[in-house]
PDB file of C-alpha atoms in Angstrom:
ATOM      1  CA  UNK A  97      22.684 -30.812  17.823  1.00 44.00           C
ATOM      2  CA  UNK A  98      25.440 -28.787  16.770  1.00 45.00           C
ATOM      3  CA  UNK A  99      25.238 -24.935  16.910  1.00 46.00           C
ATOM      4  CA  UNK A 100      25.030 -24.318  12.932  1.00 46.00           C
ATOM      5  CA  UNK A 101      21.900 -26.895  12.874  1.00 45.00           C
ATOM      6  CA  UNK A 102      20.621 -24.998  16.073  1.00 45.00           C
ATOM      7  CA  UNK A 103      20.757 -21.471  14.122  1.00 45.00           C
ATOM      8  CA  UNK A 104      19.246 -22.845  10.974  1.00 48.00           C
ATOM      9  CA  UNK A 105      16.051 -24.185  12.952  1.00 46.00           C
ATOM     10  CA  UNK A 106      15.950 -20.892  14.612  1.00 48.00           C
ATOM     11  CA  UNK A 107      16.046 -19.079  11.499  1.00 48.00           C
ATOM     12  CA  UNK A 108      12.617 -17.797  10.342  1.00 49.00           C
ATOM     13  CA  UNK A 109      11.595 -18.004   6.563  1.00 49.00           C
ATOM     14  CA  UNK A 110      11.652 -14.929   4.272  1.00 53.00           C
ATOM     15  CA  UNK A 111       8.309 -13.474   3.865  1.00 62.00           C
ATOM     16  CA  UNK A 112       6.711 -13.814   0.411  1.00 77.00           C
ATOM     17  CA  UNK A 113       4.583 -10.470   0.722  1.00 82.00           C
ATOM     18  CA  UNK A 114       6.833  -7.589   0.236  1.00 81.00           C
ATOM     19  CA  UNK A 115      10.153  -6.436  -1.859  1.00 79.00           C
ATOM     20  CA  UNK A 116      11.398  -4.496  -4.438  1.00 84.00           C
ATOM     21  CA  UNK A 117       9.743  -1.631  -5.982  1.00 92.00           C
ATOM     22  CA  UNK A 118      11.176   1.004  -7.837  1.00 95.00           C
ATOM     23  CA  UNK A 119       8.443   4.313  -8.278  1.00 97.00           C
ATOM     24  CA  UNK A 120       7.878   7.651  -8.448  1.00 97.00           C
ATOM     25  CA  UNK A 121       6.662  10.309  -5.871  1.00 97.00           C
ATOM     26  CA  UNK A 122       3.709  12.928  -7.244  1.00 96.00           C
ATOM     27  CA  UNK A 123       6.732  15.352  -6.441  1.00 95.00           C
ATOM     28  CA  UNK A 124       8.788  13.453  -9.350  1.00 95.00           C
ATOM     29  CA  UNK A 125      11.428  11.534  -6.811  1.00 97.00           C
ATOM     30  CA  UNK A 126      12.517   8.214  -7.747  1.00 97.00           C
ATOM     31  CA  UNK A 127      11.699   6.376  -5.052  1.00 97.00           C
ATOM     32  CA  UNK A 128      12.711   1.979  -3.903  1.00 94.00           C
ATOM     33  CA  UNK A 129      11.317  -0.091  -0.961  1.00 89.00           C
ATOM     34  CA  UNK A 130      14.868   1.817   0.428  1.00 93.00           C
ATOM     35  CA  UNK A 131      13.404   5.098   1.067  1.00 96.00           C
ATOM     36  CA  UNK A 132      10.950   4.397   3.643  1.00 96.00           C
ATOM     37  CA  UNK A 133      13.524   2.272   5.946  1.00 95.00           C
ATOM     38  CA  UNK A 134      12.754   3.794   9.814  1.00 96.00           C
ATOM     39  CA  UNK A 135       9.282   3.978   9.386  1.00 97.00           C
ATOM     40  CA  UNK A 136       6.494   1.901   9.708  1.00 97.00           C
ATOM     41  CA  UNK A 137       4.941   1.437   6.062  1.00 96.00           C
ATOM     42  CA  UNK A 138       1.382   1.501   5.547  1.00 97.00           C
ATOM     43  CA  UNK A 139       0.993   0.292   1.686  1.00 97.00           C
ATOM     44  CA  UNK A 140      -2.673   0.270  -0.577  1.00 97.00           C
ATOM     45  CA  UNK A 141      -3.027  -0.333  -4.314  1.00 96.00           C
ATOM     46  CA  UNK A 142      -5.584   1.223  -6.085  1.00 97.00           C
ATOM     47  CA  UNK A 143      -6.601   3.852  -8.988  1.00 95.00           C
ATOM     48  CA  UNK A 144      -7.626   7.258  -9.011  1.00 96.00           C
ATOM     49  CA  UNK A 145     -11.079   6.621 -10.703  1.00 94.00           C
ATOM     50  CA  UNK A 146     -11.618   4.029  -8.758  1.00 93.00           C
ATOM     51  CA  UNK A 147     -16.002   4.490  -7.579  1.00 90.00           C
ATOM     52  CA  UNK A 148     -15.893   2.672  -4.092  1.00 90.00           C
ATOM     53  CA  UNK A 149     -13.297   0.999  -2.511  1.00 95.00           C
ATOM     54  CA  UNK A 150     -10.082   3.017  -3.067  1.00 96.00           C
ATOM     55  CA  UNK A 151     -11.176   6.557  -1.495  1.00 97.00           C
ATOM     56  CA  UNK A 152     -13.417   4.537   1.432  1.00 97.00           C
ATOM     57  CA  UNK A 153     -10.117   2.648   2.299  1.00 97.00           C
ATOM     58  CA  UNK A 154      -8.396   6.527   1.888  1.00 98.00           C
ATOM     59  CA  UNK A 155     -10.704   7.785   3.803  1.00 98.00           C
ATOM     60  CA  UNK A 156     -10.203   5.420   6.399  1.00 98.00           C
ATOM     61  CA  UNK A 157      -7.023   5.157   6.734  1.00 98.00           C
ATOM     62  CA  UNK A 158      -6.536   9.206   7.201  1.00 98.00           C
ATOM     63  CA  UNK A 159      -9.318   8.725  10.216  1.00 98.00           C
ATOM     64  CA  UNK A 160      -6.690   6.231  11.159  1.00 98.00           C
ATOM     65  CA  UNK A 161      -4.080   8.783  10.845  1.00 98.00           C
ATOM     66  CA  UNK A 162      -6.389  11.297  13.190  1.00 98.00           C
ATOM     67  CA  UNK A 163      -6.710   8.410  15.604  1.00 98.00           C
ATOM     68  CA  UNK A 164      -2.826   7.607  16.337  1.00 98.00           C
ATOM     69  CA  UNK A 165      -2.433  11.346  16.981  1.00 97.00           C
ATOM     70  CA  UNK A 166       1.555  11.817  17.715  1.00 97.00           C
ATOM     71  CA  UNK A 167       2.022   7.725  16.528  1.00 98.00           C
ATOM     72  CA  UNK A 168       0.968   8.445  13.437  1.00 98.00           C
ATOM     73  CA  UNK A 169       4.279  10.116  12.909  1.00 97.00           C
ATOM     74  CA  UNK A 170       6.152   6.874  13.019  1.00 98.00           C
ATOM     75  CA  UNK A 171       4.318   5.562   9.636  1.00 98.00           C
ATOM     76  CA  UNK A 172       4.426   6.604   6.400  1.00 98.00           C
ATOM     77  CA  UNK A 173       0.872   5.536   4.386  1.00 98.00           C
ATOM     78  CA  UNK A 174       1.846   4.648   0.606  1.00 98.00           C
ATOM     79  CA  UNK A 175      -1.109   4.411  -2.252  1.00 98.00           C
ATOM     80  CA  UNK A 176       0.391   2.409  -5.180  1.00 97.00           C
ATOM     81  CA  UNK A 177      -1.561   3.373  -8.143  1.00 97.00           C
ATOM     82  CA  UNK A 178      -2.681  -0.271  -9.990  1.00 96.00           C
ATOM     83  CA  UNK A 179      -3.498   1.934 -13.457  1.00 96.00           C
ATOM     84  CA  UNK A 180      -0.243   3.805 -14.179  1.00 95.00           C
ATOM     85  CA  UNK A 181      -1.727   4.695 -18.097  1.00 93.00           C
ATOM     86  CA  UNK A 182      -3.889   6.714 -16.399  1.00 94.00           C
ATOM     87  CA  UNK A 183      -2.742   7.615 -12.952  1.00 95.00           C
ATOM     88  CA  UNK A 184      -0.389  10.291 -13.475  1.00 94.00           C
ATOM     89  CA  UNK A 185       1.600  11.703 -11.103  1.00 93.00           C
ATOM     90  CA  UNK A 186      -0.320  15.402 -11.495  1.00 94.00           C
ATOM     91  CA  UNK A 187      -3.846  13.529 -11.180  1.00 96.00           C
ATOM     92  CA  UNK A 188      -2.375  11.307  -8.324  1.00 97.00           C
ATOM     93  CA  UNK A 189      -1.465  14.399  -6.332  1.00 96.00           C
ATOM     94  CA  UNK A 190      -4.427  16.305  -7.055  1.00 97.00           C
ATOM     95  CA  UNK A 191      -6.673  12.506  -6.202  1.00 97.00           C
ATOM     96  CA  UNK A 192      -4.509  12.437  -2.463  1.00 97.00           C
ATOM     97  CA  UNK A 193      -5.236  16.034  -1.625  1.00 96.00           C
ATOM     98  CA  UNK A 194      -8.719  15.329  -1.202  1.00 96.00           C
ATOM     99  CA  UNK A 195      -7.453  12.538   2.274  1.00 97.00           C
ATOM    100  CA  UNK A 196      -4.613  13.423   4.489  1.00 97.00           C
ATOM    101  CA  UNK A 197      -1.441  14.828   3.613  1.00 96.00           C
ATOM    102  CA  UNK A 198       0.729  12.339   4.698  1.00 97.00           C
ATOM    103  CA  UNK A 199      -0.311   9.364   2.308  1.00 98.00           C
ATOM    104  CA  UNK A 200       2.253   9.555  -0.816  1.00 98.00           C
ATOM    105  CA  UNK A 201       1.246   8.515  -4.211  1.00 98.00           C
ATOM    106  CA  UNK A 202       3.541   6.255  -5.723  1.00 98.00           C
ATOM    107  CA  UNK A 203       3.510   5.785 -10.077  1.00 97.00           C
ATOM    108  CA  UNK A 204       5.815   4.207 -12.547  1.00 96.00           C
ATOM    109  CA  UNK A 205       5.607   2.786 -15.709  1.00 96.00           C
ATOM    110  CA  UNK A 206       3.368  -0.108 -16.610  1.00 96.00           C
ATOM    111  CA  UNK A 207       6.225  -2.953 -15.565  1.00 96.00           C
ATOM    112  CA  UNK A 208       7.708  -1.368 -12.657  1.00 97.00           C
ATOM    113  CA  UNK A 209       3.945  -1.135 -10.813  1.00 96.00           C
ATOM    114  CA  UNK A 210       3.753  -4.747 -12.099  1.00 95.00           C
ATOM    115  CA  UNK A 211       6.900  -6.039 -10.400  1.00 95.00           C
ATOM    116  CA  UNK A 212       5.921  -3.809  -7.040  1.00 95.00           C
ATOM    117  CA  UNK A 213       2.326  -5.607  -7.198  1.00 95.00           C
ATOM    118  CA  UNK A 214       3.790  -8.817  -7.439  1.00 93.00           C
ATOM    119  CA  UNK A 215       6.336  -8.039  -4.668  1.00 93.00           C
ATOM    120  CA  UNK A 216       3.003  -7.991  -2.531  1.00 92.00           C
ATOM    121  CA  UNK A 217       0.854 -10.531  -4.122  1.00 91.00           C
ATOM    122  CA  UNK A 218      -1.614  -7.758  -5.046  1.00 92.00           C
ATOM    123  CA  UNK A 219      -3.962  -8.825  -7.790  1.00 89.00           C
ATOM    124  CA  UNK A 220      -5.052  -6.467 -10.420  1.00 90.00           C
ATOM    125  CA  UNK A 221      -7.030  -6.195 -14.050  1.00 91.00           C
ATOM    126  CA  UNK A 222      -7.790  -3.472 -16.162  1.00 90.00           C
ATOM    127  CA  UNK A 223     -11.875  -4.682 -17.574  1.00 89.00           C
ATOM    128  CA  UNK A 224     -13.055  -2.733 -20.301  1.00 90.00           C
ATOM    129  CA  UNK A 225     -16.715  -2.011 -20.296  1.00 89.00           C
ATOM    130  CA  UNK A 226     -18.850  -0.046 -22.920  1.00 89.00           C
ATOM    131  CA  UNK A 227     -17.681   2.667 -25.320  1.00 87.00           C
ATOM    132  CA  UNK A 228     -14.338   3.535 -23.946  1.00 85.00           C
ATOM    133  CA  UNK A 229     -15.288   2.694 -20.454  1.00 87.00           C
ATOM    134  CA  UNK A 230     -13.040   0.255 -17.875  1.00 88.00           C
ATOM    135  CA  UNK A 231     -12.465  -0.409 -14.546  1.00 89.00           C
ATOM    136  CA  UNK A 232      -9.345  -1.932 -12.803  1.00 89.00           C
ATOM    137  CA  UNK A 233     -10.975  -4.623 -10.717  1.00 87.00           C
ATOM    138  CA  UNK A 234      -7.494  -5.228  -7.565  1.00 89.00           C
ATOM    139  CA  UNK A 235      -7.246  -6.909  -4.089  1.00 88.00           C
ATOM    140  CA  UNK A 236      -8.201  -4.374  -1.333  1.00 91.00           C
ATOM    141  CA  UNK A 237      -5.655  -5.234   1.236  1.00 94.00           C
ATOM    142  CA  UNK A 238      -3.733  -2.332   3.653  1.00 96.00           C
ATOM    143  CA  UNK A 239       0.438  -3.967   3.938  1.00 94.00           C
ATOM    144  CA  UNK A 240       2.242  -3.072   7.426  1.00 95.00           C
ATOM    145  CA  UNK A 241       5.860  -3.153   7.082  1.00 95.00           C
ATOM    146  CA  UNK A 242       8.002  -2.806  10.205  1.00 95.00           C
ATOM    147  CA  UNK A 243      10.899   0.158   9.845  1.00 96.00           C
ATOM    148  CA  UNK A 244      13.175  -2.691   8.570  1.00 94.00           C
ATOM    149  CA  UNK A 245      10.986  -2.749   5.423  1.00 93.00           C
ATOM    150  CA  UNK A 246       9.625  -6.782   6.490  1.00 92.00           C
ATOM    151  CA  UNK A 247       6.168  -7.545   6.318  1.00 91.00           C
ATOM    152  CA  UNK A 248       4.216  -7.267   9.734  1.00 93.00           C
ATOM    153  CA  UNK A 249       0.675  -7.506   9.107  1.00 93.00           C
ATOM    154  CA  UNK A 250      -2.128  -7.935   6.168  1.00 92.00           C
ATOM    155  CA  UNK A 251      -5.417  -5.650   7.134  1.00 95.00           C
ATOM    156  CA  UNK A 252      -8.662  -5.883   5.657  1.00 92.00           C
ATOM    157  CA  UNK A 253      -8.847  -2.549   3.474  1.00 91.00           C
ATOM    158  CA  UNK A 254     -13.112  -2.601   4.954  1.00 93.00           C
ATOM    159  CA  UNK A 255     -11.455  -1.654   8.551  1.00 93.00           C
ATOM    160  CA  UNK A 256     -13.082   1.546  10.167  1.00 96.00           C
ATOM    161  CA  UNK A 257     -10.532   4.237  10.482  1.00 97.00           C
ATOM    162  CA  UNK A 258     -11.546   3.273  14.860  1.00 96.00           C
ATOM    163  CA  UNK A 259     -10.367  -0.468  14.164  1.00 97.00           C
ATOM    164  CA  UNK A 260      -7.335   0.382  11.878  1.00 97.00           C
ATOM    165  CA  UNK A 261      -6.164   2.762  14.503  1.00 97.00           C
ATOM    166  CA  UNK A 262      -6.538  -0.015  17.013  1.00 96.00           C
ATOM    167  CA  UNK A 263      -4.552  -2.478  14.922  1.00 96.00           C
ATOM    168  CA  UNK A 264      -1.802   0.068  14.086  1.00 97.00           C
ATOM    169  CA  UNK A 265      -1.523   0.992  17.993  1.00 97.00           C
ATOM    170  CA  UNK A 266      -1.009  -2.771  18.497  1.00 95.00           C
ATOM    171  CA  UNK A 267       1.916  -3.142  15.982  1.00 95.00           C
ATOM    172  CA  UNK A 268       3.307   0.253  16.047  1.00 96.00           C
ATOM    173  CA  UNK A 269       6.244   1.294  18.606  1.00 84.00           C
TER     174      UNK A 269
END
């Protein structure tokens, strides 16, 4: 075998969770997929009025946080809003200050939260219900990225803070 058919075996396929995003910080920053290089990414999409799921997996993942003690410095927890209508980036900040500081709300406009949800094969759906009523019904996944921005690991957003903490020790270094 010759050594370019040698270093195209060896070469591992792109991932297909993970990419571009272009956002916006609660502080107002325009922010990419970039800006978090050298850290260890900890991504969840979800809405501020969300009843169940999006502040138990919040909750959880600033246990997490508690857990990791001094690790916890080396990752950088982002909450992608999935309802940017209605998420905005005053009611995001005000949602995130009830978990721990360090998780950033991310917003944009309807399209660019689109193309970051489909850089992570996140599903989402805005359902109306009665009167003026809806709910965004969304996968409820936790994305690792390495510092290098690539996709490391999927987690089950129903992880204990305990468990996530043990699965972030195990990736982390």
């Amino acid at each position: 075998m010759c050594a370019a058919a040698a270093t195209i075996a060896l070469a591992q396929p792109p991932s297909l969770i993970g990419g571009h995003f272009a956002l916006v910080t609660t502080a107002g920053a325009a922010v990419t997929e970039q800006s978090y290089r050298g850290k260890w990414q900890l991504i969840y999409f979800g809405y501020t009025s969300c009843p169940d799921v999006c502040p138990t997996v919040l909750t959880e993942v600033s246990v997490a946080l508690e857990a990791l003690g001094p690790l916890a410095g080396k990752i950088q927890p982002l909450f992608i809003t999935v309802d940017p209508a209605h998420d905005t980036a005053q009611l995001l900040s005000a949602y995130l200050g009830s978990f721990d500081a360090r998780i950033v709300g991310l917003t944009g406009t309807p399209e660019q939260v689109k193309v970051a949800a489909k850089s992570y094969r996140v599903f989402y759906r805005i359902r109306k219900l009665k009167d003026d009523a809806y709910t965004v019904d969304h996968s409820s996944f936790l994305f690792l990225l390495n510092p290098d921005g690539e996709f490391s690991a999927l987690l089950s957003g129903d992880l204990p803070g305990h468990k996530l903490a043990d699965e972030l020790r195990k990736r982390v270094r």
